[in-house]
Amino acid sequence: MSPTVIPWTYLLIAGLLEVVWALALKSSHGFSRLTPSLVFGVSAIASMYFLALAMKSLPIGTAYAVWTGIGAVGTVILGIIWLGEPATAWRLGSVGLILAGIIGLKLA
């Protein structure tokens, strides 16, 4: 694996873990349920850890924007699939714009 791929891999892992902690936070019902609360805590710490590893090599603005973008897109998609949230044209178009931004930052 090339040295430039490793930080992006860390960033992808961090973004996916952001999706996990966001969904666990919703499931915790204000931290009133133990298991989702624990999943939230572990995944949030792990997400920050991998984000920190990625930021060793990537610019902070790029890393942070891509991390939040992965989290936002993943959370919206899983909210639609698992939680029955609406899949309106505006929501899906906005997700497309976020994806375009993530791709643009990766290519820049």
Short mmCIF file of C-alpha atoms in Angstrom, two decimals:
data_model
loop_
_atom_site.label_atom_id
_atom_site.label_comp_id
_atom_site.label_asym_id
_atom_site.label_seq_id
_atom_site.Cartn_x
_atom_site.Cartn_y
_atom_site.Cartn_z
CA MET A 1 0.00 0.00 0.00
CA SER A 2 1.46 3.36 -0.96
CA PRO A 3 2.13 5.96 1.73
CA THR A 4 -0.55 8.27 0.30
CA VAL A 5 -3.24 5.57 0.49
CA ILE A 6 -2.78 4.92 4.21
CA PRO A 7 -4.02 8.30 5.51
CA TRP A 8 -7.03 8.14 3.18
CA THR A 9 -7.77 4.64 4.46
CA TYR A 10 -7.62 5.95 8.03
CA LEU A 11 -9.94 8.78 7.02
CA LEU A 12 -12.43 6.37 5.44
CA ILE A 13 -12.44 4.25 8.61
CA ALA A 14 -12.91 7.38 10.72
CA GLY A 15 -15.85 8.49 8.55
CA LEU A 16 -17.53 5.09 8.69
CA LEU A 17 -17.13 5.05 12.47
CA GLU A 18 -18.77 8.48 12.54
CA VAL A 19 -21.82 6.89 10.93
CA VAL A 20 -21.78 4.18 13.60
CA TRP A 21 -21.64 6.65 16.48
CA ALA A 22 -24.34 8.86 14.98
CA LEU A 23 -26.72 5.92 14.63
CA ALA A 24 -25.81 4.66 18.10
CA LEU A 25 -26.45 8.12 19.52
CA LYS A 26 -29.95 8.07 18.01
CA SER A 27 -30.54 4.56 19.38
CA SER A 28 -29.32 5.50 22.85
CA HIS A 29 -32.41 7.70 23.40
CA GLY A 30 -30.48 10.37 25.24
CA PHE A 31 -28.02 7.87 26.76
CA SER A 32 -30.88 6.06 28.51
CA ARG A 33 -30.01 2.71 26.85
CA LEU A 34 -26.73 1.09 27.88
CA THR A 35 -25.65 -0.87 24.81
CA PRO A 36 -26.15 1.89 22.22
CA SER A 37 -24.54 4.35 24.63
CA LEU A 38 -21.47 2.11 24.90
CA VAL A 39 -21.36 1.64 21.12
CA PHE A 40 -21.51 5.42 20.78
CA GLY A 41 -18.60 5.96 23.18
CA VAL A 42 -16.33 3.33 21.68
CA SER A 43 -17.03 4.27 18.07
CA ALA A 44 -16.68 8.02 18.75
CA ILE A 45 -13.27 7.51 20.36
CA ALA A 46 -12.17 5.17 17.56
CA SER A 47 -13.41 7.63 14.93
CA MET A 48 -11.41 10.46 16.49
CA TYR A 49 -8.34 8.21 16.73
CA PHE A 50 -8.41 7.36 13.03
CA LEU A 51 -9.13 11.00 12.15
CA ALA A 52 -6.07 12.02 14.15
CA LEU A 53 -3.94 9.43 12.32
CA ALA A 54 -5.17 10.73 8.96
CA MET A 55 -4.42 14.33 9.98
CA LYS A 56 -0.76 13.47 10.46
CA SER A 57 -0.43 13.52 6.67
CA LEU A 58 -3.51 15.25 5.27
CA PRO A 59 -4.37 18.94 5.50
CA ILE A 60 -6.75 19.63 8.40
CA GLY A 61 -9.38 21.29 6.24
CA THR A 62 -9.46 18.41 3.78
CA ALA A 63 -9.44 15.71 6.46
CA TYR A 64 -12.16 17.33 8.56
CA ALA A 65 -14.42 18.10 5.59
CA VAL A 66 -14.10 14.60 4.16
CA TRP A 67 -14.65 13.02 7.60
CA THR A 68 -17.85 14.99 8.20
CA GLY A 69 -18.94 14.41 4.61
CA ILE A 70 -18.60 10.64 4.89
CA GLY A 71 -20.48 10.77 8.18
CA ALA A 72 -23.24 12.96 6.79
CA VAL A 73 -23.74 10.94 3.61
CA GLY A 74 -23.62 7.60 5.42
CA THR A 75 -26.00 8.74 8.13
CA VAL A 76 -28.52 10.11 5.63
CA ILE A 77 -28.41 6.94 3.52
CA LEU A 78 -28.76 4.61 6.50
CA GLY A 79 -31.47 6.85 7.96
CA ILE A 80 -33.42 6.37 4.74
CA ILE A 81 -32.79 2.61 4.58
CA TRP A 82 -33.10 1.62 8.26
CA LEU A 83 -35.12 4.36 9.90
CA GLY A 84 -37.60 5.08 7.13
CA GLU A 85 -36.57 8.72 6.78
CA PRO A 86 -37.80 10.45 3.61
CA ALA A 87 -35.79 10.07 0.39
CA THR A 88 -36.87 13.29 -1.28
CA ALA A 89 -35.21 14.68 -4.38
CA TRP A 90 -33.81 17.58 -2.32
CA ARG A 91 -32.22 15.25 0.23
CA LEU A 92 -30.72 12.96 -2.41
CA GLY A 93 -29.53 15.91 -4.48
CA SER A 94 -27.88 17.40 -1.41
CA VAL A 95 -26.17 14.09 -0.69
CA GLY A 96 -24.90 14.14 -4.28
CA LEU A 97 -23.44 17.59 -3.73
CA ILE A 98 -21.68 16.43 -0.56
CA LEU A 99 -20.25 13.46 -2.46
CA ALA A 100 -19.05 15.78 -5.21
CA GLY A 101 -17.30 17.88 -2.58
CA ILE A 102 -15.63 14.85 -1.02
CA ILE A 103 -14.41 13.67 -4.42
CA GLY A 104 -13.18 17.17 -5.25
CA LEU A 105 -11.21 17.38 -2.02
CA LYS A 106 -9.68 13.96 -2.64
CA LEU A 107 -8.58 15.01 -6.12
CA ALA A 108 -7.29 18.44 -5.07
#
